[in-house]
XYZ file of C-alpha atoms in Angstrom:
378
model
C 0.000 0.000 0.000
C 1.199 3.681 -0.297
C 0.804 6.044 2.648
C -2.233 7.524 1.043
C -3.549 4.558 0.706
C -2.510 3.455 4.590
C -3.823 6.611 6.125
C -7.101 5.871 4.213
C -7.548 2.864 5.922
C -6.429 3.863 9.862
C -9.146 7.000 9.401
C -12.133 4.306 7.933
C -11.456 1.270 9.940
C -11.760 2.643 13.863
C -10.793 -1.462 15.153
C -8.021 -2.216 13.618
C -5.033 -2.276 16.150
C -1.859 -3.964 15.619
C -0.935 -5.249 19.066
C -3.115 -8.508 18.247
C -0.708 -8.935 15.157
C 2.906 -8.086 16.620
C 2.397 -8.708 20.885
C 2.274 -11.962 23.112
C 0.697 -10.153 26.426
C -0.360 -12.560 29.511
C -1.918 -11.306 33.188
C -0.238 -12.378 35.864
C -3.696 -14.900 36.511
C -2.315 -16.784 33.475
C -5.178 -14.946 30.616
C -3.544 -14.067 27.435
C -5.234 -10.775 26.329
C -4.605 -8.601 23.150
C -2.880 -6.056 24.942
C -2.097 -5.264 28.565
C -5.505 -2.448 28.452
C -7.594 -5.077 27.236
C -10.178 -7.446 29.027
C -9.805 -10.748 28.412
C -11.208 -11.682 24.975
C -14.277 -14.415 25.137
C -13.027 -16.232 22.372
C -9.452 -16.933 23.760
C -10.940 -17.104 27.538
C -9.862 -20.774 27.241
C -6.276 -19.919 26.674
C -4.346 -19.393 29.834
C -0.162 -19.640 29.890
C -1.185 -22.761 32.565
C -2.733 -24.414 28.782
C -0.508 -23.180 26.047
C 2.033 -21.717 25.173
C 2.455 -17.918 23.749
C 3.245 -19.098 20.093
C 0.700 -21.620 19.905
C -1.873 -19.234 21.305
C -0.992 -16.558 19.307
C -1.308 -18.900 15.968
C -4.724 -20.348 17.476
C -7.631 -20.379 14.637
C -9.062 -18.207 17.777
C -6.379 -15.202 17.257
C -6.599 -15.715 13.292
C -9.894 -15.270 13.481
C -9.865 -11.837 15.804
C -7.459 -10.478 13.556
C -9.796 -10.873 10.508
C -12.117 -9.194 12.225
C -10.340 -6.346 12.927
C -8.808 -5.805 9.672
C -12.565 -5.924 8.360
C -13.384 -3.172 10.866
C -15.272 -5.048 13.444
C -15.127 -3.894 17.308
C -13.494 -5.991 19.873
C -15.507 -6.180 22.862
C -12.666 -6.426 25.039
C -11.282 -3.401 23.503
C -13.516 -0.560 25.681
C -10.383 1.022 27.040
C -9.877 2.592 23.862
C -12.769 3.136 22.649
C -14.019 4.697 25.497
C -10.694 7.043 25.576
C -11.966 7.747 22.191
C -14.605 8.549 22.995
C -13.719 11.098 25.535
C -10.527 12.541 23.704
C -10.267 11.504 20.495
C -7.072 9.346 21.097
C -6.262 5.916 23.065
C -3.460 3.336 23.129
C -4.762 1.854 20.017
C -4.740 5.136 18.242
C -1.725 6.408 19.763
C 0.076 3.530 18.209
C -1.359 3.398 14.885
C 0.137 6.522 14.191
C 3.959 4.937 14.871
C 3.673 2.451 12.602
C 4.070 2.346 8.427
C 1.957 0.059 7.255
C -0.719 -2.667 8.018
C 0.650 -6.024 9.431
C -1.563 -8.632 7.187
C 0.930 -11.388 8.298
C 1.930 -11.173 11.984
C 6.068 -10.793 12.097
C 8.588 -9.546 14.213
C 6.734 -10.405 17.187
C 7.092 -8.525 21.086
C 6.664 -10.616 23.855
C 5.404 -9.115 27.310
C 4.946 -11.972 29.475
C 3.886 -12.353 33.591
C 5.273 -15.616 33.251
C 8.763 -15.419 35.829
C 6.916 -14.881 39.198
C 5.512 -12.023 40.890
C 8.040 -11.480 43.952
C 8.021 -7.672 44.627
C 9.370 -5.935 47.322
C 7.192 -3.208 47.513
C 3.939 -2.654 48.726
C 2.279 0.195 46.300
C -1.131 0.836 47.068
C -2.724 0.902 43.876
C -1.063 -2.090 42.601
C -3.382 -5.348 42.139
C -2.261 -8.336 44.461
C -1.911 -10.572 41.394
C 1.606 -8.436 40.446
C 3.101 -8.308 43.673
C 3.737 -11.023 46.562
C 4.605 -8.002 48.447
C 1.257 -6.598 47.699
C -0.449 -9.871 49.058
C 1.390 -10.023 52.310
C 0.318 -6.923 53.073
C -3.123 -6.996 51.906
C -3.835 -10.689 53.920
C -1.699 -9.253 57.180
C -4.790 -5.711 56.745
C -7.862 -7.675 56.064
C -7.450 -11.345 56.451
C -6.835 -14.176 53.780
C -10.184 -14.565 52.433
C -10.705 -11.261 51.552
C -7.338 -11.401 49.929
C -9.341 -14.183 48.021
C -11.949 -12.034 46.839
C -8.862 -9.614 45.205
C -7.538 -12.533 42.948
C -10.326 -15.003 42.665
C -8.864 -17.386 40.198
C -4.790 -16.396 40.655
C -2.658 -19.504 40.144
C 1.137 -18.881 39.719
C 2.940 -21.683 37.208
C 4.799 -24.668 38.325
C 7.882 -25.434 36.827
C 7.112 -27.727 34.090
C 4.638 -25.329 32.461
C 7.258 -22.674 32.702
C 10.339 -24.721 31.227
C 7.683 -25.259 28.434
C 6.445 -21.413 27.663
C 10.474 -20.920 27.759
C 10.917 -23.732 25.413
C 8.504 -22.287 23.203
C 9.983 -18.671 23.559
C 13.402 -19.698 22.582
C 12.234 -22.117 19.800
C 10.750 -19.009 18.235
C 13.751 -16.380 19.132
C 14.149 -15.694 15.652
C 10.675 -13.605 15.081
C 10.972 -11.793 18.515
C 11.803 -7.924 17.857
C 11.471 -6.681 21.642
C 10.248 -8.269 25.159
C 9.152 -6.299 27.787
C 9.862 -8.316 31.273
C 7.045 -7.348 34.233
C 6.445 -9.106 37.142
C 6.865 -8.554 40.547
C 9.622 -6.473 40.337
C 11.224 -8.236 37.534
C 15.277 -7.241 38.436
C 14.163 -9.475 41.940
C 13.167 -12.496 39.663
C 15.807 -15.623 39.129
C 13.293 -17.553 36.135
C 14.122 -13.798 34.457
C 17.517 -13.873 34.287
C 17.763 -17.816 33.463
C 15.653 -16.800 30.466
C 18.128 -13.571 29.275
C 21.020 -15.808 29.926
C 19.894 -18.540 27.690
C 18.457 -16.576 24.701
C 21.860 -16.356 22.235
C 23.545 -13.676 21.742
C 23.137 -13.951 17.686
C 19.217 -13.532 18.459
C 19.821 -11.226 21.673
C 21.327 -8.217 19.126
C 18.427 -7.744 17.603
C 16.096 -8.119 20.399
C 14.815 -4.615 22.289
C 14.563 -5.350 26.038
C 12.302 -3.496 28.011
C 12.177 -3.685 31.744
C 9.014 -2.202 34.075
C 10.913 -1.751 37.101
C 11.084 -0.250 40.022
C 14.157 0.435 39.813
C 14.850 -0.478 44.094
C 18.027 -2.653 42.706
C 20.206 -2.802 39.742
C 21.534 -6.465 40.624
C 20.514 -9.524 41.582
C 23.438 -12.039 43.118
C 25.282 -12.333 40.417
C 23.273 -10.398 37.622
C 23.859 -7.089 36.437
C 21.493 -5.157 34.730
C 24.628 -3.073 33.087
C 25.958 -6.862 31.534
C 22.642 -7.274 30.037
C 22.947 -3.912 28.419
C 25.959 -5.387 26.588
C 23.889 -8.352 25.328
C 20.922 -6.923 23.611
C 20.328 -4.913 21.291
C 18.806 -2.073 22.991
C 17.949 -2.042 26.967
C 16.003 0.316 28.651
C 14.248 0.811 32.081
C 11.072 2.071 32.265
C 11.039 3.011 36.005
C 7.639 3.036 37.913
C 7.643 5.969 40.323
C 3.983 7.830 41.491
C 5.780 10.747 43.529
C 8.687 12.272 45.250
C 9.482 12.685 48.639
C 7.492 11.308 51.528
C 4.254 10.944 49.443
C 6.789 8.331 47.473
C 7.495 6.437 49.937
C 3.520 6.745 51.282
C 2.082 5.257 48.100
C 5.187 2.686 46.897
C 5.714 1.670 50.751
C 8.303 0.428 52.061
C 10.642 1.958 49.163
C 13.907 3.444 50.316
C 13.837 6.867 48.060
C 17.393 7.891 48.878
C 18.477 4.232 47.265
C 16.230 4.780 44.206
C 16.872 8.249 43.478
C 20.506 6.943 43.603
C 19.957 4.460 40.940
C 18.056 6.774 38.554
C 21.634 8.509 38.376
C 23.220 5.741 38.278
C 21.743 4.253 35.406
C 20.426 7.186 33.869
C 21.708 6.218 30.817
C 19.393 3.311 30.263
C 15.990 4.674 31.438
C 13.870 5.653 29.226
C 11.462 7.309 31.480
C 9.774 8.027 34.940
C 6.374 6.324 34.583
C 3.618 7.344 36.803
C 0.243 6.030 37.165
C -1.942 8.959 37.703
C -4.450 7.938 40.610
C -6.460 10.067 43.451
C -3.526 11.008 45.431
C -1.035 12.248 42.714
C -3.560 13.771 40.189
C -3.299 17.119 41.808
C 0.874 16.878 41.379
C 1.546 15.668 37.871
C 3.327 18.664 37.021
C 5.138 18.837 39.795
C 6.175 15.569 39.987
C 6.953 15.885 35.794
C 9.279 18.927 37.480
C 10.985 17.461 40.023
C 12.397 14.464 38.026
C 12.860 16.816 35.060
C 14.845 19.346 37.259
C 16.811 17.035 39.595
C 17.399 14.252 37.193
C 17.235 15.700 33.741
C 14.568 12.674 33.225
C 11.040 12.705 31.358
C 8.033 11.641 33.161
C 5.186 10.324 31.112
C 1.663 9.930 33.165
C -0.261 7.054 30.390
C -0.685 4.369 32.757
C -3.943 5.683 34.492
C -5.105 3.551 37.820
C -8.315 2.296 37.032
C -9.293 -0.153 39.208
C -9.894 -0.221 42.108
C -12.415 1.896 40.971
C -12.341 4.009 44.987
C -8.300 4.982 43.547
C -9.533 6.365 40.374
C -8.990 9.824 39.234
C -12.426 9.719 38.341
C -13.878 10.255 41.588
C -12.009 14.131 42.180
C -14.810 16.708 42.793
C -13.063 19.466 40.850
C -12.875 17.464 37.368
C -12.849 21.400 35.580
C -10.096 22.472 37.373
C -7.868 19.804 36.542
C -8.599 19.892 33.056
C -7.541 23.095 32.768
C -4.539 22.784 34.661
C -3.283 20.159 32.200
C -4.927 20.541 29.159
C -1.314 21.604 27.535
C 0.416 18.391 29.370
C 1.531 16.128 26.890
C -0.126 12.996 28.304
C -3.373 14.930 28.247
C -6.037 13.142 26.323
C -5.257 9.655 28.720
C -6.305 12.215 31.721
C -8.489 13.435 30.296
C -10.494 10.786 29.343
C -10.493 8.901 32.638
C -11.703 12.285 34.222
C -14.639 12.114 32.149
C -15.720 8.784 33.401
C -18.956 8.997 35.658
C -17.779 9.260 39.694
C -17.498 5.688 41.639
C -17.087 7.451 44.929
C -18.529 11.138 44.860
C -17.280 11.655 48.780
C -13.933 9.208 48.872
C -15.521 7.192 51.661
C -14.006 3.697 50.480
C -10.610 5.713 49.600
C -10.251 7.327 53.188
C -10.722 4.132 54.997
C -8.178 1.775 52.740
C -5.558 4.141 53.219
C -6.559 4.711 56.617
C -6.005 0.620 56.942
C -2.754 0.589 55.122
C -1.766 3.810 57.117
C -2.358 1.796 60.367
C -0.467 -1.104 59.496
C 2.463 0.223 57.860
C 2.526 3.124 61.081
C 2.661 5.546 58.371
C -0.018 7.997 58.470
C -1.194 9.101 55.319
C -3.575 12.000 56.130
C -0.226 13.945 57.145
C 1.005 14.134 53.782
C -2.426 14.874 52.250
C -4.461 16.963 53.925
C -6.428 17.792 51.550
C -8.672 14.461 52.441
């Protein structure tokens, strides 16, 4: 096709997206979905990574068939992220990423691979983050309200035993050749030992032309033996996307128990290999994006991007703010501003915070860290 021709088609056909042709994504509960934004898609609902593996579900007559779809411009139902965000702003993941690429993938080639498949060991405890990414999270959500309300967090979670992950790694490696990035989660995936083992055994001839991606954040830079600075030597592009909601005591508040001096150390340290501050905009940093966009701009020479809006639980939402004008004007020349935006226009969950004040309240009391000292505005 030429670009006329290409353009024609993005502006017509409003479902086509081309994460469903180029990306392997899996939840840490074990659902393969066709993108990390996405609910899980009824006709692959069958497919977990406990089932098959990421190559053989993403050649299933079930993914073929999705993909037809979308090139003939039907809607995903999964897919109400985006089209929601749409919607609201004009512009979503889906959109935001059509625009990057050069052409329409008929065939699905050079395939990226982001995979909760190593574990989900975390040493943190952020507030916001769902219990099925962090053991850390679950400790301290089981020691607050008890184990089965843990339960009713992560209904079906169900981590993978060793044979099924020797197999998914298997299937990874067998099919090294097609992979163009992988972006490693977890957990904290630095932390995670089935990690490494796979970077160490994915050859170097196949590891030069592989872009690795790590969602970090960024606590340690080594693991026993590991360096994340050896890796950098291996592949063909590294970079650290490092998580970070805040600065300062409201930091260490909402990514508890985080030692900030430590990870303000490392984002000098291996400045050279992040590619940005990533912070989930939720109810207690949506009245600070641009000074938190400031403060690592200022003190670290480092650019924050705010894309990865909190949307469930629905009581941490952005959504739920009282003064939904205000902050639309404040930002409306942010770069990140349509993702805002759009969650902003969602209907309120929580008009007066009631469910809000009380979890943090709980996590304040058991952590002996009171959160209504650093935001008073509650």
């Amino acid at each position: 096709m030429y670009k006329s021709e290409i353009k024609e088609f993005y502006d017509k056909n409003k479902a086509y997206c081309h994460y469903p042709f180029r990306e392997i994504y899996n939840n840490s509960s074990g659902h393969y979905k066709l993108c990390c934004h996405a609910n899980v898609h009824p006709d692959t609902r069958k497919y977990t990574t406990q089932n098959i593996t990421p190559f053989k579900y993403f050649r299933s007559k079930e993914m073929e068939g999705i993909r037809n779809k979308m090139l003939s411009g039907e809607k995903m139902s999964s897919c109400q992220v985006c089209y929601q965000m749409e919607e609201a702003s004009g512009e979503s993941y889906r959109t935001k990423d059509v625009k990057k690429i050069s052409g329409i993938e008929l065939e699905p080639a050079s395939i990226g691979l982001k995979l909760r498949v190593h574990g989900s060991y975390c040493n943190l405890q952020c507030y916001m983050c769902h219990p099925h990414n962090s053991s850390g999270r679950r400790n301290e959500m089981k020691a607050v309200y008890g184990k089965e309300v843990l339960k009713k967090w992560m209904p079906n979670f169900k981590g993978l035993n060793y044979t099924q992950w020797n197999d998914i790694l298997k299937d990874i490696l067998d099919n090294i050749h097609l992979v163009e990035y992988i972006v490693v989660t977890g957990g904290e995936p630095l932390l995670l030992p089935k990690q490494w083992e796979m970077i160490e055994k994915i050859p170097e001839e196949h590891a030069k032309h592989i872009h690795l991606a790590y969602d970090t954040n960024l606590t340690e830079l080594t693991y026993k033996n590991h360096s994340i600075f050896d890796v950098a030597k291996k592949f063909k592009e590294v970079d650290l996307r490092a998580s970070c909601d805040h600065y300062g005591r409201k930091l260490e508040w909402i990514r508890y128990p985080i030692n900030r001096k430590r990870f303000e150390s490392n984002l000098i340290e291996a400045k050279d290999l992040i590619k940005f501050i990533n912070c989930a905009p939720s109810i207690l940093n949506i009245y600070d994006l641009d000074k938190i966009y400031d403060y690592y701009k200022q003190h670290f020479g480092l650019r924050t991007q705010f894309t990865s809006i909190v949307r469930t639980p629905h009581m941490l939402s952005i959504k739920n703010v009282k003064d939904k004008d205000i902050l639309l004007k404040k930002y409306e020349k942010l770069e990140w501003f349509n993702y805002i935006k759009s969650e902003l226009s969602m209907p309120i969950y929580d008009k007066d915070n009631i469910k809000m004040k009380k979890y943090c309240d709980d996590l304040s009391k058991h952590r002996n860290f009171n959160w209504r000292e650093l935001w008073n505005e509650f």
